[in-house]
CSV table of C-alpha atoms in Angstrom, one decimal:
chain,number,residue,atom,x,y,z
E,12,MET,CA,22.8,-77.7,-29.1
E,13,ARG,CA,19.5,-79.1,-28.0
E,14,LEU,CA,19.5,-79.1,-24.2
E,15,GLY,CA,17.1,-80.6,-21.7
E,16,LEU,CA,16.8,-79.5,-18.0
E,17,ILE,CA,15.0,-81.6,-15.4
E,18,GLY,CA,14.0,-79.0,-12.7
E,19,PHE,CA,13.6,-75.3,-12.6
E,20,GLY,CA,14.8,-74.4,-9.1
E,21,ASN,CA,17.8,-72.4,-7.9
E,22,ILE,CA,20.4,-74.4,-9.7
E,23,ALA,CA,18.6,-74.4,-13.0
E,24,LEU,CA,17.9,-70.7,-12.8
E,25,THR,CA,21.5,-69.9,-12.0
E,26,LEU,CA,22.7,-72.1,-14.8
E,27,LEU,CA,20.4,-70.5,-17.3
E,28,GLY,CA,21.6,-67.1,-16.2
E,29,GLN,CA,25.2,-68.2,-16.8
E,30,LEU,CA,24.4,-69.6,-20.2
E,31,ALA,CA,22.7,-66.4,-21.2
E,32,GLU,CA,25.9,-64.5,-20.3
E,33,THR,CA,28.6,-66.9,-21.6
E,34,LEU,CA,27.2,-68.6,-24.8
E,35,ASP,CA,28.5,-67.2,-28.1
E,36,ALA,CA,25.2,-68.0,-29.7
E,37,PRO,CA,21.8,-69.1,-28.3
E,38,LEU,CA,21.0,-72.8,-27.9
E,39,GLU,CA,19.1,-74.4,-30.8
E,40,HIS,CA,16.4,-75.7,-28.4
E,41,LEU,CA,15.8,-75.8,-24.7
E,42,THR,CA,13.3,-78.2,-23.0
E,43,VAL,CA,12.6,-77.8,-19.3
E,44,LEU,CA,10.8,-80.5,-17.4
E,45,SER,CA,9.0,-78.9,-14.5
E,46,LEU,CA,6.4,-79.9,-11.9
E,47,PRO,CA,2.9,-79.7,-13.4
E,48,GLU,CA,1.9,-77.0,-10.9
E,49,MET,CA,4.8,-74.9,-11.9
E,50,GLU,CA,4.3,-75.2,-15.7
E,51,ALA,CA,2.8,-71.8,-16.3
E,52,GLU,CA,5.2,-69.9,-14.1
E,53,THR,CA,8.2,-71.7,-15.8
E,54,GLU,CA,6.9,-70.8,-19.2
E,55,ALA,CA,6.6,-67.2,-18.2
E,56,ARG,CA,10.2,-67.1,-16.8
E,57,LEU,CA,11.6,-68.7,-19.9
E,58,LYS,CA,9.9,-66.2,-22.2
E,59,GLY,CA,10.9,-63.3,-20.0
E,60,ASP,CA,14.1,-63.6,-18.1
E,61,PHE,CA,15.7,-66.3,-20.3
E,62,ALA,CA,14.4,-65.4,-23.7
E,63,SER,CA,18.0,-65.1,-25.1
E,64,VAL,CA,19.2,-68.5,-24.0
E,65,ALA,CA,17.6,-70.5,-26.8
E,66,ARG,CA,16.0,-69.9,-30.1
E,67,GLU,CA,13.2,-72.2,-29.0
E,68,ALA,CA,12.1,-73.1,-25.5
E,69,VAL,CA,9.3,-75.3,-24.3
E,70,VAL,CA,8.1,-76.6,-20.9
E,71,VAL,CA,7.0,-80.3,-20.3
E,72,THR,CA,5.9,-82.2,-17.3
E,73,ASP,CA,7.2,-85.8,-17.9
E,74,ALA,CA,10.1,-87.6,-19.4
E,75,ARG,CA,8.1,-88.8,-22.4
E,76,GLU,CA,7.5,-85.3,-23.5
E,77,LEU,CA,11.1,-84.3,-22.8
E,78,LEU,CA,12.3,-87.1,-25.1
E,79,ALA,CA,9.9,-86.0,-27.8
E,80,HIS,CA,11.9,-82.8,-28.2
E,81,ARG,CA,15.1,-84.8,-29.0
E,82,PRO,CA,17.6,-83.2,-26.5
E,83,GLY,CA,21.2,-84.0,-27.2
E,84,LEU,CA,22.1,-83.6,-23.5
E,85,VAL,CA,19.9,-83.5,-20.4
E,86,VAL,CA,20.9,-82.0,-17.1
E,87,GLU,CA,19.2,-83.1,-13.9
E,88,CYS,CA,19.0,-80.5,-11.1
E,89,ALA,CA,15.8,-81.3,-9.3
E,90,GLY,CA,16.7,-83.7,-6.4
E,91,HIS,CA,16.8,-87.4,-5.7
E,92,ALA,CA,13.1,-88.0,-6.5
E,93,ALA,CA,13.6,-86.5,-10.0
E,94,VAL,CA,16.6,-88.9,-10.6
E,95,VAL,CA,14.4,-91.9,-9.8
E,96,ALA,CA,11.4,-90.7,-11.8
E,97,HIS,CA,13.0,-89.2,-15.0
E,98,VAL,CA,16.6,-90.2,-15.5
E,99,PRO,CA,16.3,-94.0,-16.3
E,100,PRO,CA,14.0,-93.5,-19.4
E,101,VAL,CA,16.3,-90.7,-20.7
E,102,LEU,CA,19.4,-92.9,-20.5
E,103,HIS,CA,17.5,-95.8,-22.0
E,104,ALA,CA,16.6,-93.6,-25.0
E,105,GLY,CA,20.3,-93.1,-25.7
E,106,ILE,CA,20.7,-89.5,-24.3
E,107,ASP,CA,23.6,-88.6,-22.0
E,108,VAL,CA,22.5,-87.2,-18.6
E,109,VAL,CA,24.5,-84.9,-16.3
E,110,ILE,CA,23.3,-85.6,-12.7
E,111,VAL,CA,23.7,-82.9,-10.1
E,112,SER,CA,21.9,-84.9,-7.4
E,113,ILE,CA,24.8,-87.4,-7.2
E,114,GLY,CA,23.9,-88.4,-3.7
E,115,ALA,CA,20.9,-90.3,-5.1
E,116,LEU,CA,23.4,-93.0,-6.2
E,117,SER,CA,23.9,-93.9,-2.6
E,118,ASP,CA,20.9,-96.1,-3.2
E,119,ALA,CA,22.7,-99.2,-4.6
E,120,ALA,CA,19.6,-100.4,-6.5
E,121,LEU,CA,19.1,-97.0,-8.2
E,122,GLU,CA,22.8,-96.9,-9.1
E,123,ALA,CA,22.5,-100.4,-10.7
E,124,GLU,CA,19.3,-99.3,-12.6
E,125,LEU,CA,21.0,-96.2,-14.0
E,126,ARG,CA,24.1,-98.1,-15.1
E,127,ALA,CA,21.9,-100.7,-16.8
E,128,ALA,CA,19.8,-98.1,-18.5
E,129,ALA,CA,22.9,-96.3,-19.8
E,130,ILE,CA,24.4,-99.6,-21.1
E,131,ALA,CA,21.1,-100.5,-22.8
E,132,GLY,CA,20.8,-97.1,-24.4
E,133,GLY,CA,24.4,-96.6,-25.3
E,134,SER,CA,24.4,-93.4,-23.3
E,135,ARG,CA,26.5,-92.0,-20.5
E,136,LEU,CA,25.6,-91.0,-16.9
E,137,ILE,CA,27.9,-87.9,-16.3
E,138,LEU,CA,28.8,-87.1,-12.8
E,139,PRO,CA,30.2,-83.5,-12.6
E,140,ALA,CA,32.8,-82.6,-10.0
E,141,GLY,CA,30.3,-80.1,-8.5
E,142,ALA,CA,31.6,-78.2,-5.5
E,143,VAL,CA,34.8,-80.2,-5.1
E,144,GLY,CA,38.1,-80.4,-7.0
E,145,GLY,CA,40.7,-83.1,-7.7
E,146,ILE,CA,38.1,-85.7,-8.8
E,147,ASP,CA,40.2,-86.4,-11.9
E,148,LEU,CA,43.2,-87.4,-9.8
E,149,LEU,CA,41.1,-89.4,-7.3
E,150,ALA,CA,39.5,-91.4,-10.1
E,151,ALA,CA,42.9,-92.0,-11.7
E,152,LEU,CA,44.4,-93.2,-8.4
E,153,GLY,CA,41.3,-95.4,-7.8
E,154,ALA,CA,42.4,-97.7,-10.7
E,155,ALA,CA,45.3,-98.9,-8.5
E,156,GLY,CA,43.2,-99.7,-5.5
E,157,GLY,CA,44.2,-99.4,-1.9
E,158,LEU,CA,42.6,-96.0,-1.4
E,159,GLU,CA,41.9,-94.3,1.9
E,160,VAL,CA,39.6,-91.3,1.6
E,161,ARG,CA,38.4,-89.1,4.4
E,162,TYR,CA,36.1,-86.1,3.9
E,163,ARG,CA,35.0,-83.3,6.2
E,164,GLY,CA,32.2,-81.0,5.1
E,165,SER,CA,31.6,-77.8,7.2
E,166,LYS,CA,28.9,-75.3,6.7
E,167,PRO,CA,27.3,-72.4,8.7
E,168,PRO,CA,24.8,-73.8,11.1
E,169,LEU,CA,21.7,-72.6,9.4
E,170,ALA,CA,22.8,-74.3,6.2
E,171,TRP,CA,22.0,-77.6,8.0
E,172,SER,CA,18.3,-76.5,8.6
E,173,GLY,CA,15.8,-79.1,7.6
E,174,THR,CA,18.3,-82.0,8.1
E,175,PRO,CA,18.8,-84.4,11.1
E,176,ALA,CA,21.3,-81.9,12.5
E,177,GLU,CA,18.3,-79.8,13.5
E,178,GLN,CA,17.1,-82.5,15.9
E,179,ALA,CA,20.6,-83.0,17.4
E,180,LEU,CA,21.6,-79.3,17.7
E,181,ASP,CA,20.2,-75.8,18.4
E,182,LEU,CA,21.6,-74.5,15.1
E,183,GLY,CA,20.8,-70.9,15.8
E,184,ALA,CA,22.6,-70.9,19.2
E,185,LEU,CA,26.0,-72.5,18.2
E,186,SER,CA,29.1,-70.6,19.2
E,187,GLU,CA,31.7,-73.1,18.1
E,188,ALA,CA,32.1,-75.9,15.5
E,189,VAL,CA,30.3,-79.1,16.3
E,190,THR,CA,30.7,-82.4,14.4
E,191,PHE,CA,27.2,-83.9,14.3
E,192,PHE,CA,27.8,-86.8,11.9
E,193,THR,CA,30.5,-89.4,11.5
E,194,GLY,CA,30.0,-92.3,9.2
E,195,THR,CA,30.2,-93.6,5.7
E,196,ALA,CA,29.5,-91.7,2.5
E,197,ARG,CA,26.5,-93.9,1.9
E,198,GLU,CA,25.0,-93.0,5.3
E,199,ALA,CA,25.8,-89.3,4.7
E,200,ALA,CA,24.2,-89.2,1.3
E,201,ARG,CA,21.2,-91.0,2.5
E,202,ASP,CA,20.6,-88.9,5.6
E,203,PHE,CA,21.6,-85.5,4.2
E,204,PRO,CA,20.4,-85.7,0.5
E,205,LYS,CA,20.7,-81.9,-0.1
E,206,ASN,CA,24.0,-81.5,1.7
E,207,ALA,CA,26.2,-84.5,1.0
E,208,ASN,CA,26.5,-84.7,-2.8
E,209,VAL,CA,30.3,-84.1,-2.4
E,210,ALA,CA,30.6,-87.2,-0.2
E,211,ALA,CA,28.9,-89.3,-2.9
E,212,THR,CA,31.0,-87.8,-5.6
E,213,LEU,CA,34.2,-88.7,-3.7
E,214,ALA,CA,32.9,-92.2,-3.1
E,215,LEU,CA,32.0,-92.9,-6.7
E,216,ALA,CA,35.3,-91.6,-8.0
E,217,GLY,CA,37.4,-93.3,-5.4
E,218,ALA,CA,37.1,-96.0,-2.7
E,219,GLY,CA,33.3,-96.5,-2.8
E,220,PHE,CA,30.5,-95.6,-0.5
E,221,GLU,CA,31.3,-97.9,2.4
E,222,ALA,CA,35.1,-97.1,2.5
E,223,THR,CA,34.8,-93.3,2.3
E,224,HIS,CA,34.8,-91.8,5.8
E,225,VAL,CA,32.7,-88.7,6.3
E,226,GLU,CA,32.4,-86.0,9.0
E,227,LEU,CA,29.8,-83.3,8.8
E,228,VAL,CA,30.2,-80.1,10.8
E,229,ALA,CA,28.1,-77.1,11.8
E,230,ASP,CA,30.5,-74.2,12.2
E,231,PRO,CA,29.5,-70.6,12.9
E,232,ALA,CA,32.9,-69.4,11.7
E,233,ALA,CA,32.7,-71.3,8.4
E,234,PRO,CA,33.4,-68.8,5.6
E,235,GLY,CA,31.0,-70.6,3.3
E,236,ASN,CA,30.6,-74.3,2.4
E,237,VAL,CA,33.9,-75.8,3.2
E,238,HIS,CA,35.0,-79.2,1.7
E,239,GLU,CA,38.2,-80.8,2.9
E,240,TYR,CA,39.4,-84.3,2.0
E,241,SER,CA,42.5,-86.4,2.1
E,242,VAL,CA,43.6,-89.3,-0.1
E,243,VAL,CA,46.2,-92.0,0.6
E,244,SER,CA,47.0,-94.5,-2.1
E,245,PRO,CA,49.9,-96.7,-3.1
E,246,LEU,CA,50.7,-94.2,-5.8
E,247,ALA,CA,50.3,-90.8,-4.2
E,248,LYS,CA,49.0,-88.8,-1.2
E,249,TYR,CA,47.2,-85.5,-1.4
E,250,SER,CA,44.7,-83.3,0.5
E,251,MET,CA,42.4,-80.5,-0.6
E,252,ARG,CA,40.4,-77.7,1.0
E,253,ILE,CA,37.9,-75.7,-0.9
E,254,GLU,CA,36.0,-72.7,0.5
E,255,ASN,CA,32.9,-72.3,-1.6
E,256,LEU,CA,30.4,-69.4,-1.5
E,257,PRO,CA,26.9,-70.6,-1.1
E,258,SER,CA,24.4,-70.2,-3.9
E,259,ALA,CA,22.4,-67.0,-3.6
E,260,GLY,CA,19.1,-68.8,-3.5
E,261,ASN,CA,20.1,-71.9,-1.4
E,262,ALA,CA,22.7,-72.0,1.4
E,263,LYS,CA,22.9,-75.8,1.1
E,264,THR,CA,24.3,-75.5,-2.5
E,265,SER,CA,27.7,-74.2,-3.4
E,266,VAL,CA,27.6,-71.8,-6.3
E,267,SER,CA,30.6,-73.6,-7.9
E,268,THR,CA,28.3,-76.6,-8.5
E,269,VAL,CA,26.4,-74.6,-11.1
E,270,TYR,CA,29.7,-73.6,-12.8
E,271,SER,CA,30.7,-77.3,-12.8
E,272,VAL,CA,27.6,-78.1,-14.8
E,273,LEU,CA,28.2,-75.1,-17.1
E,274,ARG,CA,31.6,-76.5,-17.8
E,275,GLU,CA,30.0,-79.8,-18.9
E,276,ILE,CA,27.7,-78.0,-21.3
E,277,ARG,CA,30.4,-75.7,-22.7
E,278,ASN,CA,32.7,-78.7,-23.3
E,279,ARG,CA,29.9,-80.2,-25.5
E,280,ILE,CA,29.5,-77.0,-27.5
E,281,GLY,CA,33.1,-75.7,-27.9
E,282,PRO,CA,35.9,-76.8,-30.1
E,283,VAL,CA,38.1,-77.7,-27.1
E,284,ALA,CA,37.1,-79.7,-24.0
E,285,ILE,CA,39.0,-79.3,-20.7
């Protein structure tokens, strides 16, 4: 497999570590698109810590160079700005892209641009389930219409550092759970781009950004990143609660998100996809 990665932060590093441990054989080729100022450091890490992941590995700094190495699949794990800058030309070139920063699609114009690029290139924009389960059932029920979806995301207070919650609350002093945001999935994904990818995933799979109700909670008793949602449809009703451990390098990201991307890659490589 020829794999491309957009980004070389916590998610990419964890993913590469898992690939090194779980692949039966090295990738044929790995191309990593990094920030120009991180190019040398990224090359050193690939040659050192991740030398066993691929038979060949190169670092590039823009989408044109990434495409020159002919990846069969590209994984974006670098944030909303990277989706805007790099994903459209990759899709337009006919290459499937797995997007981790699903919240970027809360920008309706960007979502339309990505869909148009995929149609023009004959490629697919792949949205992994990430830190939440039951997306297959939600998407199936969505075909019947009439969905009601309510989502509640709870994290330890300091996991909300660097977000608007910091202006509303003294995160370090909370002694009980506080709901600091109530609104639509579009608003949540826009205002909390590093914390609300689950809300965007649920919206895209089900009732849409405006019809998906979201609550965000800072909870000092949270056992990790907790995702709860309920679905009511004419066909079925269900609810789900998932307690995710945070990623070792970033409390905002659930470690299961990385394994969700790993599943997408392994489904491409293996003889059976599930």
